PDB file of C-alpha atoms in Angstrom:
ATOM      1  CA  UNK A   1     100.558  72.833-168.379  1.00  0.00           C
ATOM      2  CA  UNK A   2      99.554  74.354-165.042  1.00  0.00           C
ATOM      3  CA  UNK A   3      97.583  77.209-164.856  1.00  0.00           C
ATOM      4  CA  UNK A   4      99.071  78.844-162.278  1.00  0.00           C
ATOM      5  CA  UNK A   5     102.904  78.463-162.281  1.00  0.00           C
ATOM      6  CA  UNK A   6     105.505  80.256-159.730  1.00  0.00           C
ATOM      7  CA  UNK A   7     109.100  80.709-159.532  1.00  0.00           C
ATOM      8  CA  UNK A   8     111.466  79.686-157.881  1.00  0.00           C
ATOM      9  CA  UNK A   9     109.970  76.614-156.453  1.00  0.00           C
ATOM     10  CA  UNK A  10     112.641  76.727-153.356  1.00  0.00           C
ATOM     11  CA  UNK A  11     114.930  79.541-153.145  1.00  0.00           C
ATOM     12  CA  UNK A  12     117.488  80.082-150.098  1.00  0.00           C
ATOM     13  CA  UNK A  13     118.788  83.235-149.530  1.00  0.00           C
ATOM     14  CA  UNK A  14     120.701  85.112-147.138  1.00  0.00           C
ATOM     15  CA  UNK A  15     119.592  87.827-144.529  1.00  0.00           C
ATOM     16  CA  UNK A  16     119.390  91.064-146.191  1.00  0.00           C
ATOM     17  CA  UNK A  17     119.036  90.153-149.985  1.00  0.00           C
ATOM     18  CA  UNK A  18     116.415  91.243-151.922  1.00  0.00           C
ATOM     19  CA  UNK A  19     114.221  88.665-153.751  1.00  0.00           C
ATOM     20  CA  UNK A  20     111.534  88.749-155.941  1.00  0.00           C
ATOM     21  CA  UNK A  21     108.705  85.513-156.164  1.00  0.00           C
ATOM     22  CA  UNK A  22     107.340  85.359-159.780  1.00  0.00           C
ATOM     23  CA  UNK A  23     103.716  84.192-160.163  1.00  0.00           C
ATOM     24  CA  UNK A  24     102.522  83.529-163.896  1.00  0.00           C
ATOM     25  CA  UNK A  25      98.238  82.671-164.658  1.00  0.00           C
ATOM     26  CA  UNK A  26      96.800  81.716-167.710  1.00  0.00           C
ATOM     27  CA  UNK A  27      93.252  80.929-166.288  1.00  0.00           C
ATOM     28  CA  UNK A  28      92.341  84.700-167.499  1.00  0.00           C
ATOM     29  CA  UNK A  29      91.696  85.647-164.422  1.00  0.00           C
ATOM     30  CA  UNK A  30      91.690  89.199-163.000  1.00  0.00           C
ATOM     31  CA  UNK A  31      92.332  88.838-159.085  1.00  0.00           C
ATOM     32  CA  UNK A  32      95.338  87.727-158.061  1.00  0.00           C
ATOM     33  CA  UNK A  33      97.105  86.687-154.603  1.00  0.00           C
ATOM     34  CA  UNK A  34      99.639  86.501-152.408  1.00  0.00           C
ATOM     35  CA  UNK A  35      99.907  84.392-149.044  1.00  0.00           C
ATOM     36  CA  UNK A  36     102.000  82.821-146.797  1.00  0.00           C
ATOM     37  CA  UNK A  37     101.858  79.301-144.827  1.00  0.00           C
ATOM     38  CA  UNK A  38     103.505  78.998-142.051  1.00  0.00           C
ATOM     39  CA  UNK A  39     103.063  75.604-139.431  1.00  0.00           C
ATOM     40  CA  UNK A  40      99.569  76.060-137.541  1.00  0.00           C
ATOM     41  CA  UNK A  41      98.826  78.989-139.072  1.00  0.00           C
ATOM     42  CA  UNK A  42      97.238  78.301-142.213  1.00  0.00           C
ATOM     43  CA  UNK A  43      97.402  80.741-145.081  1.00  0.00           C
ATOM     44  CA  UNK A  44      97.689  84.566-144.616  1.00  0.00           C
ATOM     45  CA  UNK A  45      97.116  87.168-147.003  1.00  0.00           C
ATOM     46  CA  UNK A  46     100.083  89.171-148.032  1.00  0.00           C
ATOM     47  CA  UNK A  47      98.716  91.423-151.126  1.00  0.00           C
ATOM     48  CA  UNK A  48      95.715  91.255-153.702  1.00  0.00           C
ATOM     49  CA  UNK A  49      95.134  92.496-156.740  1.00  0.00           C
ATOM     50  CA  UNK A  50      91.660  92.871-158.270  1.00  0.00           C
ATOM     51  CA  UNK A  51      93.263  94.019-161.879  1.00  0.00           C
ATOM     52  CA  UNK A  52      96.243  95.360-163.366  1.00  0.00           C
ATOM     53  CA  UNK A  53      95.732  98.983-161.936  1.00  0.00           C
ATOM     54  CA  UNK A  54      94.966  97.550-158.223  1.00  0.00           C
ATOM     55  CA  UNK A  55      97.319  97.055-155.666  1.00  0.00           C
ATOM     56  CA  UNK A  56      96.169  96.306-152.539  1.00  0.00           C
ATOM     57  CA  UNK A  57      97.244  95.166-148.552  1.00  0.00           C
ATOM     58  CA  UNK A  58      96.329  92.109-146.843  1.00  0.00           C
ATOM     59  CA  UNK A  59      96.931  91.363-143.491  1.00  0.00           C
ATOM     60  CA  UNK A  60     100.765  90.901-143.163  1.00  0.00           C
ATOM     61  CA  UNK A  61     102.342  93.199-145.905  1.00  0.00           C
ATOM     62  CA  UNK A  62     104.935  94.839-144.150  1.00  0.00           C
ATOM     63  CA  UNK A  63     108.612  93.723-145.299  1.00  0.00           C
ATOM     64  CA  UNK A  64     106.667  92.906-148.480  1.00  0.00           C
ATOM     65  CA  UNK A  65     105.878  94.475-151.826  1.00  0.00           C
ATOM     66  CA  UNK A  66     104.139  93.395-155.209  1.00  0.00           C
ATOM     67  CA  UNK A  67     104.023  94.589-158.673  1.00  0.00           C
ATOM     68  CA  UNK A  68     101.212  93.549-161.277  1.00  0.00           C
ATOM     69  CA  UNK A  69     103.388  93.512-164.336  1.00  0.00           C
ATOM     70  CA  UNK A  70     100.485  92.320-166.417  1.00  0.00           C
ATOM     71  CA  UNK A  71      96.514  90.527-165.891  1.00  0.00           C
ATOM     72  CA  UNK A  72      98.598  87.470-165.981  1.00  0.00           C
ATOM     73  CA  UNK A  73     101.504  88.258-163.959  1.00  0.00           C
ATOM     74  CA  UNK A  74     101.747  89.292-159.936  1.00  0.00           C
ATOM     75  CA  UNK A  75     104.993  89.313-158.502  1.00  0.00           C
ATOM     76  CA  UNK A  76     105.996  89.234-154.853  1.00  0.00           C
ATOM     77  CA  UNK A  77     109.597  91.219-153.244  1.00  0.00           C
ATOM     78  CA  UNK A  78     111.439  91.121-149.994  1.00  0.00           C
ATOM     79  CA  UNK A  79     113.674  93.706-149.970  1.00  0.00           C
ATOM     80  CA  UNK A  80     115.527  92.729-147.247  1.00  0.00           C
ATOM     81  CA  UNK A  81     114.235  89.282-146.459  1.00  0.00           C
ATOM     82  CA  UNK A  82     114.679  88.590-142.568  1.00  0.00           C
ATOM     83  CA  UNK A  83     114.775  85.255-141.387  1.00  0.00           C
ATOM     84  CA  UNK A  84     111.076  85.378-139.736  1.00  0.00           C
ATOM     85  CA  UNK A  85     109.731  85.848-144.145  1.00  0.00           C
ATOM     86  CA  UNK A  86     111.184  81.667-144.299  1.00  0.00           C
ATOM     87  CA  UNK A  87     107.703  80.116-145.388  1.00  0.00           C
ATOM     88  CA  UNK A  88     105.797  78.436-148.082  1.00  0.00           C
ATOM     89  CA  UNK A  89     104.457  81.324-150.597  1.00  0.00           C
ATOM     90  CA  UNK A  90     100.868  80.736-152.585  1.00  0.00           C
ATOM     91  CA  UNK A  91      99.959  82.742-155.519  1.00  0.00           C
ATOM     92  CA  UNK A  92      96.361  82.261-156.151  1.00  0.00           C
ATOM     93  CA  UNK A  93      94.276  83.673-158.980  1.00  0.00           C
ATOM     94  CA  UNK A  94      89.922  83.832-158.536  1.00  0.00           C
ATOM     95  CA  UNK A  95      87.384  84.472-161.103  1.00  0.00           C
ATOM     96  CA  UNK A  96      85.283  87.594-160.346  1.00  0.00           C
ATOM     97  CA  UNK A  97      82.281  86.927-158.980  1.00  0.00           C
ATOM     98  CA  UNK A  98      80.592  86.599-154.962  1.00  0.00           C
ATOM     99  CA  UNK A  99      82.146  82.867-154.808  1.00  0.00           C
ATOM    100  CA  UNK A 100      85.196  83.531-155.335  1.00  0.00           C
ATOM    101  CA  UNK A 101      87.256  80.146-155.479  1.00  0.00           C
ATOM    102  CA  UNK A 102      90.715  80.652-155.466  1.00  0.00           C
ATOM    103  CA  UNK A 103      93.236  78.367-158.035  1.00  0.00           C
ATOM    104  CA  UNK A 104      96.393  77.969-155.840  1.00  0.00           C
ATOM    105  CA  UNK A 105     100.078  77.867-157.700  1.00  0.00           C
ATOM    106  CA  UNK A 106     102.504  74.824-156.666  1.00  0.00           C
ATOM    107  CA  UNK A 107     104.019  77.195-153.684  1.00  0.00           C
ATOM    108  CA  UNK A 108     107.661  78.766-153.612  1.00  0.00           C
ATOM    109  CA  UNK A 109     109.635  77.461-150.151  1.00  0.00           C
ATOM    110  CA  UNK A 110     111.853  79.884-148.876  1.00  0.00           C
ATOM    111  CA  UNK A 111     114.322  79.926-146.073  1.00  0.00           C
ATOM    112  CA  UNK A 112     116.101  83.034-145.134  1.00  0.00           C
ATOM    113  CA  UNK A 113     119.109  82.315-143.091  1.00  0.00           C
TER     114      UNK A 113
ATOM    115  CA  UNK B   1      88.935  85.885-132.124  1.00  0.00           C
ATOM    116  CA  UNK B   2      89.176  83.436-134.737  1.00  0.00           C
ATOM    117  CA  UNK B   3      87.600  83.374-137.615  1.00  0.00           C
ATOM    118  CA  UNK B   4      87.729  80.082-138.840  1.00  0.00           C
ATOM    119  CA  UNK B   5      88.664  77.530-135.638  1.00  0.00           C
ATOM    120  CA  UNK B   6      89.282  73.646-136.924  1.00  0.00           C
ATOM    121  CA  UNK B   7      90.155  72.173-133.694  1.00  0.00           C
ATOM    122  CA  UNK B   8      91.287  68.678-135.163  1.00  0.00           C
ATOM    123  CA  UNK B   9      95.128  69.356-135.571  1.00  0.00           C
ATOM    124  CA  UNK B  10      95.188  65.329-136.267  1.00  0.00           C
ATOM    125  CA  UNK B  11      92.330  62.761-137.575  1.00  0.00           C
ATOM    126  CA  UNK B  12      93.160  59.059-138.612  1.00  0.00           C
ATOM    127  CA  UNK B  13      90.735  57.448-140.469  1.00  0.00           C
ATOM    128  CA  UNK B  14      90.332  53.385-141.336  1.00  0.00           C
ATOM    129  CA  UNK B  15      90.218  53.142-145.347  1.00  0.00           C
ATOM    130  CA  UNK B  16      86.956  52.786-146.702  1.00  0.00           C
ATOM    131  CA  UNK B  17      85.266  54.514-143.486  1.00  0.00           C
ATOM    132  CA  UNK B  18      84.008  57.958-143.734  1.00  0.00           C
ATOM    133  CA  UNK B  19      85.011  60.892-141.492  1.00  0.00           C
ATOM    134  CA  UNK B  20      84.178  64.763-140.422  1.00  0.00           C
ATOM    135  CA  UNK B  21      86.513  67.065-140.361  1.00  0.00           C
ATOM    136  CA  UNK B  22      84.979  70.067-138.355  1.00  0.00           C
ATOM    137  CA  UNK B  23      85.165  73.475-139.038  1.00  0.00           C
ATOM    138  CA  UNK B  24      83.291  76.502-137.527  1.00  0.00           C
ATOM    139  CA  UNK B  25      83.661  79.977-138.249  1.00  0.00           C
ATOM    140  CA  UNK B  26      83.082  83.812-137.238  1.00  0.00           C
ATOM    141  CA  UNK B  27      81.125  86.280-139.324  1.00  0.00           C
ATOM    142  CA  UNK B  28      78.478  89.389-138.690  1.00  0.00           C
ATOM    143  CA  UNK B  29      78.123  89.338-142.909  1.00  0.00           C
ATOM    144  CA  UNK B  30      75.282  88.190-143.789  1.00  0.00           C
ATOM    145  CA  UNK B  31      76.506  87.020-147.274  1.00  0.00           C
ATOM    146  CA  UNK B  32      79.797  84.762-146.727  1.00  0.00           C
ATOM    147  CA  UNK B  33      81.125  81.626-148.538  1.00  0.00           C
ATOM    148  CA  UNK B  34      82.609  78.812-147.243  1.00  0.00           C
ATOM    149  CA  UNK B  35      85.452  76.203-148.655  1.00  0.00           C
ATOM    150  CA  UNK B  36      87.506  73.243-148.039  1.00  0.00           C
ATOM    151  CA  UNK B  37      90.803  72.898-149.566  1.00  0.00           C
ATOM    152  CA  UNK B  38      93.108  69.761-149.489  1.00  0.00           C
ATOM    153  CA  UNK B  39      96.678  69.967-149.903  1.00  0.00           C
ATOM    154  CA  UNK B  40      98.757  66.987-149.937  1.00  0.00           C
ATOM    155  CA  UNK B  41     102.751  66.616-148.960  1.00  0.00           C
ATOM    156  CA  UNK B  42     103.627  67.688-152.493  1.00  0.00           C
ATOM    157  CA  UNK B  43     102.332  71.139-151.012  1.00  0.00           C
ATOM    158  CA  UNK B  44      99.873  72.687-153.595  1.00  0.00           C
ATOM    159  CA  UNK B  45      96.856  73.595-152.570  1.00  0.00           C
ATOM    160  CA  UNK B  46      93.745  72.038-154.527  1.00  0.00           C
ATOM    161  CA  UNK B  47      89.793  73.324-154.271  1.00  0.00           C
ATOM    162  CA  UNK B  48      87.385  70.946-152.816  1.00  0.00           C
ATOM    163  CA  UNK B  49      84.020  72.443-152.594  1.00  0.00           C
ATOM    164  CA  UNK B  50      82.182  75.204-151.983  1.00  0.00           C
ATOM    165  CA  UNK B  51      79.130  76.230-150.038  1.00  0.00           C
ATOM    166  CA  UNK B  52      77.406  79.638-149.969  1.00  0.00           C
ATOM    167  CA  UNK B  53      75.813  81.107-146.986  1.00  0.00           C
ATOM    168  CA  UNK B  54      72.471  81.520-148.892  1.00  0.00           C
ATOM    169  CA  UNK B  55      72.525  77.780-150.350  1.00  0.00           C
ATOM    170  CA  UNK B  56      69.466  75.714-148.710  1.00  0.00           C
ATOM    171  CA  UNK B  57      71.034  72.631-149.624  1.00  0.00           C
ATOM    172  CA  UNK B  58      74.809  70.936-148.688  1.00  0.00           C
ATOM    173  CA  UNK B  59      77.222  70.974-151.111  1.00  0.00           C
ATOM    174  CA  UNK B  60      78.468  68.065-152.703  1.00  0.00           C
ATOM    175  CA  UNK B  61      81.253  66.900-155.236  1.00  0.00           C
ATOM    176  CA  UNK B  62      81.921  63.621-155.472  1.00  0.00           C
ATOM    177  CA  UNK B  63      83.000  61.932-152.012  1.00  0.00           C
ATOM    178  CA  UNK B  64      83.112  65.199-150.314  1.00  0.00           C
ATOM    179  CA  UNK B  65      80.185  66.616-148.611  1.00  0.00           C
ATOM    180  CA  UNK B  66      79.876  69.730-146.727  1.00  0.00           C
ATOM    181  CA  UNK B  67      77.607  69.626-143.761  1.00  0.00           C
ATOM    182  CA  UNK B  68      76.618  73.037-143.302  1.00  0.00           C
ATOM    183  CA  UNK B  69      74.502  74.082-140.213  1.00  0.00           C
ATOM    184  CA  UNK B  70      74.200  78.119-140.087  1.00  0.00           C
ATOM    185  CA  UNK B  71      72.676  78.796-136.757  1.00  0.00           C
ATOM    186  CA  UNK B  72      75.832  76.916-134.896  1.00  0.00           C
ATOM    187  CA  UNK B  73      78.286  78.541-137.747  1.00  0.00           C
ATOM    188  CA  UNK B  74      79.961  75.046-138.740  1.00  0.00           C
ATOM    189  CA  UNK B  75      80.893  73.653-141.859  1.00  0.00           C
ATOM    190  CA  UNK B  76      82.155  70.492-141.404  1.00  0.00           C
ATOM    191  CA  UNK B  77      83.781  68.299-144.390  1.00  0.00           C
ATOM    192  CA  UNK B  78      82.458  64.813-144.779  1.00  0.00           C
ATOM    193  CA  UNK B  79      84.458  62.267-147.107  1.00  0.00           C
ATOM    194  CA  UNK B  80      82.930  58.881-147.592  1.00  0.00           C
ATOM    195  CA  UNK B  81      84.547  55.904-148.341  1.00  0.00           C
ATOM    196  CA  UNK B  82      88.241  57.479-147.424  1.00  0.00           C
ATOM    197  CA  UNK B  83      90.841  56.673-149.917  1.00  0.00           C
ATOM    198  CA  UNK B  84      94.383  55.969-148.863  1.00  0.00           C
ATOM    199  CA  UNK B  85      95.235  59.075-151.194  1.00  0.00           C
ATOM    200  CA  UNK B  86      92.941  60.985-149.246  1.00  0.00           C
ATOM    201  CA  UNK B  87      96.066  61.589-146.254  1.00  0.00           C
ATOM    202  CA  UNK B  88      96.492  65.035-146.420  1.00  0.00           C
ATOM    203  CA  UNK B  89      96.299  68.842-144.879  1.00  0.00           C
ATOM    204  CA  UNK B  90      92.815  70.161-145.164  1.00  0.00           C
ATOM    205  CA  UNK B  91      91.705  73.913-144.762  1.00  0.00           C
ATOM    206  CA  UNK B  92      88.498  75.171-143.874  1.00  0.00           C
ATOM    207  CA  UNK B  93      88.240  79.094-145.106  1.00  0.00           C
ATOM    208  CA  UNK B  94      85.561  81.985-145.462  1.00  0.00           C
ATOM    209  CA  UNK B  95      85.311  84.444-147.527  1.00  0.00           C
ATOM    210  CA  UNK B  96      83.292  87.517-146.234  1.00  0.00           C
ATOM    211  CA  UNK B  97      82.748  91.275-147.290  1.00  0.00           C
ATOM    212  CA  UNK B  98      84.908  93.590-146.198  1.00  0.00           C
ATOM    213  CA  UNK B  99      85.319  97.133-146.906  1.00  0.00           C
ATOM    214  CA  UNK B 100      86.758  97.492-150.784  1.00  0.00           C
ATOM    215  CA  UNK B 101      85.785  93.678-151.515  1.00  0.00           C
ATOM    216  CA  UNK B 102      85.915  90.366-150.330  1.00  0.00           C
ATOM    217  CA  UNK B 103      88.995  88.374-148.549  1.00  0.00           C
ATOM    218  CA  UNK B 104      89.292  84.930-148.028  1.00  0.00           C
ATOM    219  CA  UNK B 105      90.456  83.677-144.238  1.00  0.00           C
ATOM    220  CA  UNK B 106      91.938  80.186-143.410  1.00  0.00           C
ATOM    221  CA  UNK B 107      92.072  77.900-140.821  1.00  0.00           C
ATOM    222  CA  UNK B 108      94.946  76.709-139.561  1.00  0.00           C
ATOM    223  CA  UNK B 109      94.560  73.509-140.922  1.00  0.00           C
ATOM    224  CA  UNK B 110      93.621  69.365-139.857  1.00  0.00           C
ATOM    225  CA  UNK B 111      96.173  66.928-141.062  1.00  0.00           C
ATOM    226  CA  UNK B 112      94.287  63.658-142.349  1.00  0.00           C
ATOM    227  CA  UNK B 113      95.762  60.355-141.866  1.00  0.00           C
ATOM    228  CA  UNK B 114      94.209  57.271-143.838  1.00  0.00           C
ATOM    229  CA  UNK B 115      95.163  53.876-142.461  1.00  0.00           C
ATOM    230  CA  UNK B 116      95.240  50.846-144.351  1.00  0.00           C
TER     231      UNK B 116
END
């Protein structure tokens, strides 16, 4: 089994909705991630969380928010998805430590038309 | 200003051959790390290697090296003997200190093309 699953793997949804990206770890790991990949731009941070009780921004959070349900669990919302959130969505969990090497998920593609 | 610039949008390689993809980055930290990650058209994203800004010697794993030069700030990838299962996207990306922590900052990515 993978040890970082998400879900969906592709969702579309309309302008508007809100929708919620699931990200599940078992690696035991207490920092957790979200980004998005968009063409020629690489991955960008959305939210981290170094445990359960911390929540915080990255560099593109706005029209985003995050819950940390659990160590394990790290969930991603658009509440009103817009067109310009379409993109390929990482969760990514890292041991703690300076090195830091983060364990990517299989991605979630979304398209908001 | 860029952090981490990989100005390759595009490499071919011949199978069997080796090649660099080149990577060179921004920092004022003094303690930084530096990866390469591959991720193939099935889309996840898989760890390559790792080399720290205090390491004396290049990191290795396998067919991957990581030719690290600290005075010009590059960290080029080197895979040997390229594999036709090698085609893929590959990121260069730093982590540096920042106030609260650490975050990690990606290039923008050099798609690899392994030719028969």
């Amino acid at each position: 089994d993978a040890d970082v699953t998400q879900t969906p793997r592709n969702r579309i949804t309309k302008t508007g909705k809100r929708i919620m990206l699931e990200c599940s770890q078992t690696k035991g790991h207490d920092r957790m991630y979200w980004y998005r990949q968009d063409p020629g731009l690489g991955l960008r941070l959305i939210y981290y969380s170094f445990d359960v009780k911390d929540i915080n921004k990255g560099e593109i959070s706005d029209g985003y928010s995050v819950s940390r349900q659990a160590q394990a669990k790290f969930s991603l919302s658009l509440e009103s998805a817009i067109p310009n959130q379409t993109a390929l969505y990482f969760c990514a969990t890292s041991p703690p430590g300076p090195q830091e090497t983060q364990y990517f998920g299989p991605g979630t593609r979304l398209l908001v038309l | 200003a860029q952090k981490i610039t990989q100005t390759q949008p595009g490499m071919f390689v011949q199978e069997k051959e080796a090649v660099t993809l080149d990577c060179t980055y921004d920092t004022s930290d003094p303690s930084y790390g530096l990866f390469w990650y591959k991720q193939p058209s099935s889309g996840e994203m898989i760890f390559l290697i790792y080399q720290g800004s205090y390491d004396q010697q290049n990191a290795t794993e396998g067919r991957y090296s990581l030719n690290f030069q600290k005075a010009r700030k590059s960290a080029n990838l080197v895979i040997s003997a390229s594999q036709l299962g090698d085609s893929a996207m590959y990121f260069c990306a730093m982590r540096e200190a920042y106030t609260g922590g650490f975050k990690t900052i990606f290039g923008a990515g050099t798609r690899l093309f392994v030719k028969a």
